[in-house]
PDB file of C-alpha atoms in Angstrom:
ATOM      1  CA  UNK A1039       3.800  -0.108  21.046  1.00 50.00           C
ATOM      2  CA  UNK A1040       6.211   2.647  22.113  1.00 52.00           C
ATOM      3  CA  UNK A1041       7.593   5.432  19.819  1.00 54.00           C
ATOM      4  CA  UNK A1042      10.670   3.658  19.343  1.00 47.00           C
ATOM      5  CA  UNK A1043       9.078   0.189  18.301  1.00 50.00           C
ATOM      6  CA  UNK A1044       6.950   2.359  15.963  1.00 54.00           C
ATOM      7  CA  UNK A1045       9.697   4.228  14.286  1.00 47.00           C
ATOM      8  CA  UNK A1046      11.898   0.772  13.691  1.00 45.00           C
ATOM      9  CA  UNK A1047       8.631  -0.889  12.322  1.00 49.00           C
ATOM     10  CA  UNK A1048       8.266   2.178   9.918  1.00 48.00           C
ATOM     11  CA  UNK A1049      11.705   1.729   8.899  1.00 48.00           C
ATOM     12  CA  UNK A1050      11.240  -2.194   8.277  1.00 60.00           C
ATOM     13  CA  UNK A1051       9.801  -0.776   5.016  1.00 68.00           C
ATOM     14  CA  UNK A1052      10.632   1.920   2.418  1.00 78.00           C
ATOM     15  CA  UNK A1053       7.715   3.699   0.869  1.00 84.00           C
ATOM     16  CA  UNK A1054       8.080   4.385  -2.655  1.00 85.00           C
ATOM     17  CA  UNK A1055       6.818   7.597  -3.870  1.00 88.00           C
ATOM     18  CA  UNK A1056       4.646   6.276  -6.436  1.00 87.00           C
ATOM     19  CA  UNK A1057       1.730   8.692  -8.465  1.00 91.00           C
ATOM     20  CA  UNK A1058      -0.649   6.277 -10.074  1.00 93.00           C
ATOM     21  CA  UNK A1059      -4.407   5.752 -10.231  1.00 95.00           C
ATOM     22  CA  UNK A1060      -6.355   4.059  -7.505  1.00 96.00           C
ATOM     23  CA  UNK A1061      -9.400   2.557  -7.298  1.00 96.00           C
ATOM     24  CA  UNK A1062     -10.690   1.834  -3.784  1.00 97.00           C
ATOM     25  CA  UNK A1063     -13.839   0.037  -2.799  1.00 96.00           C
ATOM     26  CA  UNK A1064     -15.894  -0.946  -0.018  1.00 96.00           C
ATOM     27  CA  UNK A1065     -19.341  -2.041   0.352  1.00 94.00           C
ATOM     28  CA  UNK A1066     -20.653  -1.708  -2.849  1.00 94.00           C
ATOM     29  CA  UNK A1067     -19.147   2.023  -3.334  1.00 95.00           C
ATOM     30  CA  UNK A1068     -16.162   2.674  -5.395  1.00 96.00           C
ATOM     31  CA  UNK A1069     -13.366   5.598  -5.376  1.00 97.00           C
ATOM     32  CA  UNK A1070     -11.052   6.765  -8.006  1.00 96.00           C
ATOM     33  CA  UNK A1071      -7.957   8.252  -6.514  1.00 97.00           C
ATOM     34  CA  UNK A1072      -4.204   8.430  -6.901  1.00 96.00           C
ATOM     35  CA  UNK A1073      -1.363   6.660  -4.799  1.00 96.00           C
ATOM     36  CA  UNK A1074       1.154   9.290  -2.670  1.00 95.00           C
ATOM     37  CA  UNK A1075       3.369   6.506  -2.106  1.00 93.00           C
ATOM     38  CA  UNK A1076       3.481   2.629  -1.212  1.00 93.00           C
ATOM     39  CA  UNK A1077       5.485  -0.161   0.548  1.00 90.00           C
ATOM     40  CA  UNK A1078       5.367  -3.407   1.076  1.00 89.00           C
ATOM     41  CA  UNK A1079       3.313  -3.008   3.946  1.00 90.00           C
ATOM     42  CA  UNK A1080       0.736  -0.595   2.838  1.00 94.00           C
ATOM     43  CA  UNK A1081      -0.186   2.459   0.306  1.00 96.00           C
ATOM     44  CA  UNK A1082      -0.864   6.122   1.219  1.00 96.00           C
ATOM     45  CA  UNK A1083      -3.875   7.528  -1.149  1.00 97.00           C
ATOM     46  CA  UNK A1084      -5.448  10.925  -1.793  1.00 97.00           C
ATOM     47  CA  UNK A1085      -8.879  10.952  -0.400  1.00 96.00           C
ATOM     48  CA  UNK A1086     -10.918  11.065  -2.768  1.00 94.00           C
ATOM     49  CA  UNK A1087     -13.862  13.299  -3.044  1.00 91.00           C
ATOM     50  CA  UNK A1088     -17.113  12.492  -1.434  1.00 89.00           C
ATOM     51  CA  UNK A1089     -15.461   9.594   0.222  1.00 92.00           C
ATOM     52  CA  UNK A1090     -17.077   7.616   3.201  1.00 89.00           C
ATOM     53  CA  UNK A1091     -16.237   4.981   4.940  1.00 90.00           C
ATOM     54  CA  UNK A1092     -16.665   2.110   7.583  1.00 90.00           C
ATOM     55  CA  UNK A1093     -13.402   1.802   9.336  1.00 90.00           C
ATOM     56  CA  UNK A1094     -14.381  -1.439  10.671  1.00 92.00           C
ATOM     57  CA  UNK A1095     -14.715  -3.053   7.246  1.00 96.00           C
ATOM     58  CA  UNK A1096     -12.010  -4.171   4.808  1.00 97.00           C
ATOM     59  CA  UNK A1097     -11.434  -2.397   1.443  1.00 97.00           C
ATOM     60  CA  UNK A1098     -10.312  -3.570  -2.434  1.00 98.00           C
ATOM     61  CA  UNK A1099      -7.888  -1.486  -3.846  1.00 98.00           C
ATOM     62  CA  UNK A1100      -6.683  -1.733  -7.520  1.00 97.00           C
ATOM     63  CA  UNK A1101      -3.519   0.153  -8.090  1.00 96.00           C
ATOM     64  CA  UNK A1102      -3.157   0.395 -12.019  1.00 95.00           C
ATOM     65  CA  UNK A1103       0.569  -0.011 -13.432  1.00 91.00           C
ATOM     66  CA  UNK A1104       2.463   1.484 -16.502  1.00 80.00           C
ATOM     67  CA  UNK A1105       0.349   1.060 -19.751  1.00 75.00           C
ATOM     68  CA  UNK A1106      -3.118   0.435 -17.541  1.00 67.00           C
ATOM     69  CA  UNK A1107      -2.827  -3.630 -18.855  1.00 81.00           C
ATOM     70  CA  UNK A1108      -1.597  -4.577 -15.282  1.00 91.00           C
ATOM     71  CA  UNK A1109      -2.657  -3.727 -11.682  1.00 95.00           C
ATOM     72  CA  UNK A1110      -1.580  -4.347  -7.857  1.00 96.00           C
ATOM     73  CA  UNK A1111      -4.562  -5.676  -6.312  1.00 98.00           C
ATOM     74  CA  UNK A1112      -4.623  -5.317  -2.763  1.00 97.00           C
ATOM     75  CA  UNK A1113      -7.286  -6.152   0.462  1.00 98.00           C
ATOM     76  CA  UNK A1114      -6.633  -3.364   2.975  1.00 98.00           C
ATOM     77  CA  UNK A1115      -7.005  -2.122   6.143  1.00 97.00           C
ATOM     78  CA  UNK A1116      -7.820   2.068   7.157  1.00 96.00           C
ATOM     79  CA  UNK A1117      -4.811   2.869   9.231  1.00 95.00           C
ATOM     80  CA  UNK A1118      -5.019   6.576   9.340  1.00 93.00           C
ATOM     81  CA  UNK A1119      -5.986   9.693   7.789  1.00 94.00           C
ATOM     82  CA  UNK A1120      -3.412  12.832   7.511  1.00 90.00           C
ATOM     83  CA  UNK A1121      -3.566  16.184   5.591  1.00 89.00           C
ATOM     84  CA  UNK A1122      -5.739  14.651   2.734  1.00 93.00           C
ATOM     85  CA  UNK A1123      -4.695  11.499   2.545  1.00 96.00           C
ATOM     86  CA  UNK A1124      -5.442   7.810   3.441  1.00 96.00           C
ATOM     87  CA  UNK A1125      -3.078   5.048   5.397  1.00 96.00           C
ATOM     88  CA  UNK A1126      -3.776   1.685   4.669  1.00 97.00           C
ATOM     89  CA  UNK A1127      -1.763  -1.467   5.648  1.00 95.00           C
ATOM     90  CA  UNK A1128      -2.097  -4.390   3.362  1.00 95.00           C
ATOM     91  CA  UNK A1129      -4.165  -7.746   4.931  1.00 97.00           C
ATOM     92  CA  UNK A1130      -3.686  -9.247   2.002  1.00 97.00           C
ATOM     93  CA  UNK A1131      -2.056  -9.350  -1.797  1.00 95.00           C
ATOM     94  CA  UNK A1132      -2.218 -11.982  -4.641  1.00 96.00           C
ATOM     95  CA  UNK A1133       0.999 -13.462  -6.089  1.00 95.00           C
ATOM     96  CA  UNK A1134       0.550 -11.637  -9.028  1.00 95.00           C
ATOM     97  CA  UNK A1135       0.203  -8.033  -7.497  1.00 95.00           C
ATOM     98  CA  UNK A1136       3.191  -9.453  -4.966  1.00 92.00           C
ATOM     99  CA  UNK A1137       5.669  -9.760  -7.953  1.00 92.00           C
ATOM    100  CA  UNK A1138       4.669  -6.462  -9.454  1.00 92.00           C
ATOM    101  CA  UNK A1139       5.065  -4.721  -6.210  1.00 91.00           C
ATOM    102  CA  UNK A1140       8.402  -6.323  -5.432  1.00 87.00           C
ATOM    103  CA  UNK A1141       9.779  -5.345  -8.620  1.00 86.00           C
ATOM    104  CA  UNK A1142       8.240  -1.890  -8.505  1.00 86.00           C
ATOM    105  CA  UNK A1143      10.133  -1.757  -4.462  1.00 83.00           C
ATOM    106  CA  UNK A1144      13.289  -3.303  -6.249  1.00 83.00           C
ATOM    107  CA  UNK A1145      13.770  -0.913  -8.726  1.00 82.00           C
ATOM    108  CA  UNK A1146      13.507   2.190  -6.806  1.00 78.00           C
ATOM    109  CA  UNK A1147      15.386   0.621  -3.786  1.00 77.00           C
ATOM    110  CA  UNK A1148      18.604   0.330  -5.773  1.00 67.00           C
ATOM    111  CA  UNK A1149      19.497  -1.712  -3.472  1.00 61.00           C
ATOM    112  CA  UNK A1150      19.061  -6.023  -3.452  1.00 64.00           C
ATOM    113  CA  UNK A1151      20.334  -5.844   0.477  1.00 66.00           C
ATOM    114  CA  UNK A1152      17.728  -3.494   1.391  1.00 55.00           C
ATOM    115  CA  UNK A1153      14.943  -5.424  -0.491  1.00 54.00           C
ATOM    116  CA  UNK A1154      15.529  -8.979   1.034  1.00 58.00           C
ATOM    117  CA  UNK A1155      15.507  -7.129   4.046  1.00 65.00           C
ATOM    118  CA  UNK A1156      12.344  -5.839   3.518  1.00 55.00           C
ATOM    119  CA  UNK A1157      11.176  -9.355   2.355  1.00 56.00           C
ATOM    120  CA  UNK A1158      12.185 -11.036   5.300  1.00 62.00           C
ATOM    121  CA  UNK A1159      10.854  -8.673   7.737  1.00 59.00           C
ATOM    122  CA  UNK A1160       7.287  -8.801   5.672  1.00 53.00           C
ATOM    123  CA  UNK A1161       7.284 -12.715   6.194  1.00 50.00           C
ATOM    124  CA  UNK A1162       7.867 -12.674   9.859  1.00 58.00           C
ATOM    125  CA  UNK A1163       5.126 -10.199  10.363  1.00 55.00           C
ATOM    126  CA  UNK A1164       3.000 -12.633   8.379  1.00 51.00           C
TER     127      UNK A1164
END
């Protein structure tokens, strides 16, 4: 993919600065973190401490929402790692987590165009 293709598939999707507690799992060992930011694509998370990994393997993420009753629950894939933190891009969300993450895009988008967008290009990737 060339630097261009990259920077309009980055675009595709607006990450949200978000700060909320993580927990991350794979293979029987579980993380608690904190989410940087998040799209509809993916999530950025602190690395947490004593954290190891098989980048090979899928993990569970459970993002936890405003008032800890509700979470985004997520299947992910390692993407990258940058000053401290962890890249994932989402394999796969339930339609629960979906409709929490859309509104939680929607309401710091501002802007309906901009989310349908988003929406659209999310379903032709998929």
């Amino acid at each position: 993919m060339s630097q261009l293709q990259e920077q309009q598939e980055r675009r595709q999707f607006s990450r949200i600065l978000f700060n909320a507690e993580c927990t991350l799992s794979q293979e029987g060992l579980e993380w608690t973190s904190g989410v940087q930011d998040i799209s509809l694509k993916g999530v950025l998370i602190r690395k947490p401490e004593g954290f190891l990994m098989n980048k090979d393997n899928t993990f569970e993420a459970s993002i936890k929402l405003a008032g800890n009753e509700q979470c985004i629950n997520m299947i992910l894939s390692f993407s990258n790692e940058h000053d401290n933190a962890l890249g994932f891009a989402c394999d796969h969300i339930d339609i629960d987590s979906m409709t929490h993450l859309k509104r939680l895009v929607e309401l710091n988008l501002a802007d309906e165009d901009l989310l349908h967008r988003e929406l659209s290009a999310l379903s032709e990737t998929h």
